[in-house]
Coordinates of C-alpha atoms in Angstrom, one line a residue:
M1 CA 159.1 -59.4 113.7
T2 CA 161.1 -62.3 112.4
P3 CA 159.7 -65.5 114.0
H4 CA 162.3 -67.4 116.1
L5 CA 161.3 -71.1 116.4
A6 CA 162.9 -73.9 118.2
I7 CA 163.2 -77.3 116.5
T8 CA 163.5 -80.1 119.1
M9 CA 165.6 -83.0 117.7
G10 CA 163.4 -85.7 119.1
D11 CA 165.2 -89.0 119.5
P12 CA 168.7 -88.5 118.0
A13 CA 169.0 -92.2 117.2
G14 CA 166.1 -91.7 114.7
I15 CA 165.8 -89.6 111.6
G16 CA 165.4 -86.3 113.5
P17 CA 168.9 -85.1 113.0
E18 CA 168.8 -85.9 109.2
I19 CA 165.5 -84.1 108.5
I20 CA 166.6 -81.1 110.5
V21 CA 169.8 -80.8 108.4
R22 CA 167.9 -81.2 105.2
A23 CA 165.2 -78.7 106.3
V24 CA 167.8 -76.1 107.2
Q25 CA 169.5 -76.6 103.8
R26 CA 166.2 -76.0 102.0
L27 CA 165.3 -73.0 104.2
S28 CA 168.8 -71.4 103.9
P29 CA 167.6 -68.6 101.5
R30 CA 164.9 -67.6 104.0
L31 CA 167.3 -67.8 106.9
A32 CA 169.9 -65.7 105.0
A33 CA 167.3 -63.2 104.1
G34 CA 166.3 -62.7 107.8
E35 CA 162.7 -64.1 107.2
L36 CA 163.1 -66.9 109.8
K37 CA 165.3 -67.9 112.7
L38 CA 165.7 -71.5 113.9
L39 CA 167.3 -72.8 117.1
V40 CA 167.8 -76.6 117.3
T41 CA 167.7 -78.1 120.8
G42 CA 169.2 -81.6 121.1
D43 CA 172.4 -83.4 120.7
V44 CA 175.3 -81.7 118.8
P45 CA 177.2 -84.9 118.0
A46 CA 174.1 -86.4 116.4
L47 CA 173.6 -83.3 114.3
R48 CA 177.3 -83.3 113.2
K49 CA 176.8 -86.9 112.1
A50 CA 173.9 -86.0 110.0
E51 CA 175.7 -83.0 108.5
A52 CA 178.6 -85.3 107.5
L53 CA 176.1 -87.6 105.9
F54 CA 174.9 -84.9 103.6
G55 CA 178.1 -82.9 103.3
A56 CA 176.3 -80.0 104.9
A57 CA 177.8 -76.9 106.5
A58 CA 177.9 -77.1 110.3
I59 CA 175.1 -75.4 112.1
P60 CA 176.9 -73.3 114.8
E61 CA 176.6 -74.4 118.4
V62 CA 175.5 -71.7 120.9
R63 CA 174.8 -71.3 124.6
E64 CA 171.7 -69.8 126.2
G65 CA 173.4 -66.5 127.0
D66 CA 174.7 -66.0 123.4
T67 CA 173.2 -63.9 120.7
W68 CA 171.8 -66.5 118.4
P69 CA 172.4 -66.4 114.6
A70 CA 169.7 -67.3 112.1
A71 CA 170.3 -71.0 112.5
A72 CA 172.0 -72.5 115.6
I73 CA 172.0 -75.6 117.9
L74 CA 171.9 -75.6 121.7
Q75 CA 173.1 -78.8 123.4
A76 CA 170.1 -79.8 125.6
G77 CA 172.0 -81.8 128.2
D78 CA 173.9 -85.0 128.7
P79 CA 172.3 -88.1 127.2
G80 CA 174.0 -90.2 129.9
G81 CA 175.3 -92.9 127.5
P82 CA 176.1 -93.6 123.8
I83 CA 173.4 -92.9 121.2
V84 CA 173.4 -95.6 118.6
T85 CA 171.8 -94.6 115.3
G86 CA 168.8 -96.8 114.5
E87 CA 168.5 -98.4 118.0
V88 CA 166.0 -97.8 120.7
G89 CA 167.8 -96.8 123.9
A90 CA 167.5 -94.8 127.1
P91 CA 170.1 -92.2 126.0
G92 CA 168.1 -91.3 123.0
G93 CA 164.9 -91.1 125.1
R94 CA 166.7 -88.9 127.7
M95 CA 168.0 -86.5 125.0
A96 CA 164.5 -86.3 123.4
Y97 CA 163.1 -85.3 126.8
L98 CA 165.8 -82.8 127.5
A99 CA 165.4 -81.2 124.1
I100 CA 161.7 -80.6 124.7
E101 CA 162.2 -79.4 128.3
K102 CA 164.8 -76.9 127.1
A103 CA 162.7 -75.5 124.3
V104 CA 159.6 -75.2 126.5
A105 CA 161.5 -73.2 129.0
L106 CA 162.8 -70.9 126.3
A107 CA 159.3 -70.5 124.9
M108 CA 157.7 -69.8 128.3
A109 CA 160.4 -67.2 128.9
G110 CA 159.6 -65.5 125.5
R111 CA 162.9 -66.2 123.9
I112 CA 161.3 -68.2 121.1
Q113 CA 157.9 -67.9 119.5
G114 CA 157.1 -71.6 119.1
L115 CA 158.2 -75.2 119.1
V116 CA 158.6 -77.5 116.1
T117 CA 159.2 -81.1 117.3
A118 CA 161.0 -83.9 115.5
P119 CA 159.8 -87.4 116.4
L120 CA 160.6 -89.2 119.6
N121 CA 160.2 -92.8 120.5
K122 CA 157.8 -93.6 123.4
E123 CA 159.6 -96.8 124.3
A124 CA 163.0 -95.0 124.5
L125 CA 161.3 -92.1 126.5
N126 CA 160.0 -94.6 129.0
L127 CA 163.3 -96.5 129.2
A128 CA 164.9 -93.2 130.2
G129 CA 162.4 -92.8 133.1
Y130 CA 160.0 -90.4 131.5
H131 CA 156.6 -92.1 131.6
Y132 CA 154.5 -90.2 129.0
A133 CA 152.2 -91.5 126.3
G134 CA 153.7 -89.0 123.8
H135 CA 154.6 -85.4 123.0
T136 CA 151.1 -84.1 123.7
E137 CA 151.0 -85.3 127.3
L138 CA 154.6 -84.3 128.0
L139 CA 154.1 -80.8 126.7
A140 CA 150.9 -80.5 128.8
E141 CA 152.8 -81.3 132.0
L142 CA 155.7 -79.0 131.2
T143 CA 153.5 -76.1 130.5
G144 CA 151.1 -76.8 133.4
V145 CA 148.1 -77.3 131.2
R146 CA 145.3 -79.9 131.4
G147 CA 143.1 -80.7 128.4
S148 CA 145.3 -80.0 125.5
V149 CA 144.1 -81.2 122.1
M150 CA 145.9 -82.9 119.1
M151 CA 145.1 -81.6 115.7
L152 CA 146.4 -83.1 112.5
A153 CA 146.7 -81.0 109.4
H154 CA 147.3 -82.0 105.8
G155 CA 146.1 -79.7 103.0
T156 CA 142.4 -79.3 103.6
M157 CA 142.3 -82.1 106.1
N158 CA 142.2 -80.5 109.6
V159 CA 141.3 -83.1 112.2
S160 CA 141.3 -82.6 116.0
H161 CA 140.8 -85.3 118.5
V162 CA 138.6 -85.7 121.6
T163 CA 140.7 -88.6 122.8
T164 CA 144.1 -89.9 121.6
H165 CA 146.5 -92.2 123.4
V166 CA 144.0 -94.3 125.3
A167 CA 142.7 -97.9 124.9
L168 CA 139.7 -98.1 122.6
E169 CA 137.6 -99.6 125.5
D170 CA 138.2 -96.4 127.5
V171 CA 137.1 -94.0 124.8
P172 CA 133.4 -93.8 125.6
K173 CA 133.9 -92.8 129.2
R174 CA 136.2 -90.0 128.2
I175 CA 133.7 -88.5 125.7
T176 CA 132.0 -85.9 127.9
P177 CA 130.1 -82.7 127.0
E178 CA 132.9 -80.7 128.5
R179 CA 135.7 -82.4 126.5
I180 CA 133.8 -82.2 123.2
R181 CA 133.1 -78.5 123.7
R182 CA 136.7 -77.8 124.6
V183 CA 137.9 -79.5 121.4
I184 CA 135.3 -77.6 119.3
D185 CA 136.3 -74.3 120.8
L186 CA 140.0 -74.9 120.4
T187 CA 139.5 -76.1 116.8
N188 CA 137.5 -73.1 116.0
D189 CA 140.2 -70.8 117.4
A190 CA 143.0 -72.6 115.6
M191 CA 141.2 -72.4 112.2
M192 CA 140.6 -68.7 112.7
R193 CA 144.3 -68.2 113.4
L194 CA 145.0 -70.1 110.2
G195 CA 142.9 -67.8 108.2
E196 CA 139.3 -69.1 108.3
A197 CA 137.0 -66.2 109.3
R198 CA 134.1 -68.5 110.2
P199 CA 135.2 -72.1 110.3
K200 CA 132.7 -74.8 109.6
I201 CA 133.4 -77.7 111.9
A202 CA 131.9 -81.2 111.7
V203 CA 131.8 -83.5 114.8
A204 CA 132.4 -87.1 113.9
A205 CA 130.1 -89.7 115.3
L206 CA 131.5 -92.3 117.7
N207 CA 129.2 -95.1 116.7
P208 CA 128.3 -96.5 113.3
H209 CA 125.6 -94.4 111.6
A210 CA 125.7 -92.0 114.6
G211 CA 124.1 -94.6 116.7
E212 CA 121.2 -95.5 114.3
G213 CA 118.6 -94.0 116.6
G214 CA 120.1 -95.7 119.7
L215 CA 120.4 -99.2 118.2
F216 CA 124.3 -98.9 118.1
G217 CA 124.8 -96.8 121.2
R218 CA 123.6 -93.6 122.6
Q219 CA 126.7 -91.5 123.1
D220 CA 126.1 -89.5 119.8
I221 CA 122.5 -88.9 120.8
D222 CA 122.8 -88.1 124.5
I223 CA 126.2 -86.4 124.6
S224 CA 127.4 -85.1 121.2
M225 CA 124.1 -83.8 119.9
P226 CA 123.3 -81.5 122.9
T227 CA 126.9 -80.3 123.0
I228 CA 126.8 -79.4 119.3
A229 CA 123.5 -77.6 119.7
A230 CA 124.9 -75.5 122.5
A231 CA 127.9 -74.6 120.4
V232 CA 125.6 -73.5 117.6
A233 CA 123.5 -71.5 120.0
D234 CA 126.7 -69.7 121.0
G235 CA 127.3 -68.7 117.4
L236 CA 129.7 -71.4 116.1
D237 CA 129.2 -73.1 112.8
V238 CA 129.2 -76.7 113.9
V239 CA 127.3 -79.7 112.5
G240 CA 127.0 -83.4 113.5
P241 CA 127.4 -85.9 114.7
V242 CA 128.3 -87.0 111.2
P243 CA 128.9 -90.7 110.6
G244 CA 132.6 -91.5 110.6
D245 CA 132.5 -93.4 107.2
T246 CA 131.4 -90.2 105.3
V247 CA 132.6 -87.2 107.4
F248 CA 136.2 -87.3 106.1
V249 CA 135.1 -87.6 102.4
K250 CA 133.0 -84.4 103.0
L251 CA 136.0 -82.7 104.7
R252 CA 138.2 -83.6 101.7
A253 CA 135.5 -82.2 99.4
G254 CA 135.6 -78.9 101.2
Q255 CA 132.2 -79.1 102.9
Y256 CA 133.9 -78.5 106.2
D257 CA 137.0 -76.7 107.3
A258 CA 137.8 -79.2 110.1
V259 CA 136.5 -82.4 111.8
V260 CA 136.5 -83.3 115.5
A261 CA 137.3 -87.0 115.7
M262 CA 136.3 -89.1 118.7
Y263 CA 139.4 -91.3 119.0
H264 CA 143.0 -91.7 117.7
D265 CA 142.6 -94.0 114.8
Q266 CA 139.4 -92.4 113.6
G267 CA 141.2 -89.2 113.0
H268 CA 144.7 -90.4 112.2
I269 CA 143.9 -93.0 109.5
P270 CA 142.3 -90.6 106.9
V271 CA 145.0 -88.0 107.3
K272 CA 147.9 -90.4 107.1
L273 CA 146.3 -92.3 104.2
L274 CA 146.4 -89.1 102.2
G275 CA 149.7 -87.9 103.6
F276 CA 151.9 -90.9 103.0
K277 CA 153.5 -91.2 99.6
V278 CA 154.0 -94.8 98.7
N279 CA 156.2 -96.3 95.9
P280 CA 153.9 -98.7 94.1
E281 CA 156.9 -100.7 92.8
T282 CA 158.6 -101.3 96.2
G283 CA 155.6 -101.0 98.5
T284 CA 157.5 -98.7 100.7
W285 CA 156.7 -95.2 101.8
E286 CA 159.0 -92.4 100.5
G287 CA 157.6 -89.4 102.2
L288 CA 154.9 -88.0 104.4
S289 CA 153.1 -84.7 104.2
G290 CA 151.2 -83.6 107.3
V291 CA 151.6 -81.7 110.6
N292 CA 150.6 -82.4 114.2
I293 CA 149.5 -79.3 116.1
T294 CA 148.9 -79.2 119.8
L295 CA 146.0 -76.9 120.8
G296 CA 145.3 -75.4 124.2
L297 CA 148.9 -74.8 125.3
P298 CA 150.3 -71.4 126.3
I299 CA 152.9 -71.8 123.6
I300 CA 152.8 -72.7 119.9
R301 CA 153.8 -76.3 119.1
T302 CA 153.7 -78.1 115.8
S303 CA 155.3 -81.4 114.8
V304 CA 156.1 -83.8 112.0
D305 CA 153.3 -86.3 111.6
H306 CA 155.6 -89.4 111.5
G307 CA 157.8 -91.4 113.8
T308 CA 161.5 -91.9 114.4
A309 CA 161.8 -94.4 111.5
F310 CA 164.8 -96.2 113.1
D311 CA 164.8 -98.6 110.1
I312 CA 166.0 -95.9 107.8
A313 CA 167.9 -93.7 110.2
G314 CA 171.5 -93.0 109.1
K315 CA 170.8 -93.9 105.5
G316 CA 170.1 -90.3 104.3
V317 CA 166.8 -91.1 102.7
A318 CA 164.4 -89.6 105.2
S319 CA 162.1 -86.8 103.8
E320 CA 162.1 -83.4 105.5
T321 CA 158.7 -82.4 103.9
S322 CA 156.6 -82.8 107.0
L323 CA 159.2 -80.8 109.1
I324 CA 159.1 -78.0 106.6
E325 CA 155.3 -78.0 106.7
A326 CA 155.4 -78.0 110.6
I327 CA 157.8 -75.0 110.5
E328 CA 155.4 -73.1 108.1
Y329 CA 152.4 -73.8 110.3
A330 CA 154.3 -72.6 113.4
E331 CA 155.1 -69.4 111.5
R332 CA 151.4 -68.9 110.6
L333 CA 150.3 -69.4 114.2
A334 CA 153.0 -67.2 115.6
A335 CA 152.0 -64.4 113.2
A336 CA 148.2 -64.6 114.1

């Protein structure tokens, strides 16, 4: 069956509309061949602006009751005010929320097989009255799920997270045996769906040197080690806790298929360091490779691994690479 995926526009004041237009242009041969179907949910005027920027053909607008062509856009709702490209504002935050809400409803009803999300802005989202720390938390509430997991993927770098959008001082109290085991299990399942018959997973240590025998904290010894041992006893291929300053080098070297990171920056920094392409002459980033996958939801959700980039919005220079990769990951997961 041809996978039908929704692309949520994210904040239309950011680069979401531009990378969507460029991705549809690049994928046009596959769309024409019937290998893939895409439904954009978001703001039609913002998409038309981006199409004009690139001289691209208009993606047809449809309604929910229509028969959808290979590529189409569905207006997600009323932004409630003007959307200004490159500026943080409540209308952009409202539209970002409505685009996700609409796509989730379609996925839960079985009309699409997965979501691919363009970036939203947390400040704009909150200005619009939607008080979420990010996409992951928003999707968990819309789907009625507790305990979803963020996984970043870039080449061989597959990194899931025990905690994400919390203050660093709150991380230790959130690292429980139940949470670690859930992340291990969901990571193992995701890697199998992505083609690894028996994934080898490393659990990163929270403390330097995995606690150095208790000198630098006991979380790794008292919480992580018994949880890892239980997972191994259940037949999973899990090792750790592996010190954070070496575990990602070993992952990159292919010694593991995935790493379970303890907190946001521990997992994000190595993936983004390798994923960002930087121009050495200007010191600016020109592109980003990498995908954000939400595990534990009743629907498939992948996302670009970058933000709204308001500073370059409307300039036609944003790269669609991460969005293309997110679409490809969603296809693989939908086919599993």
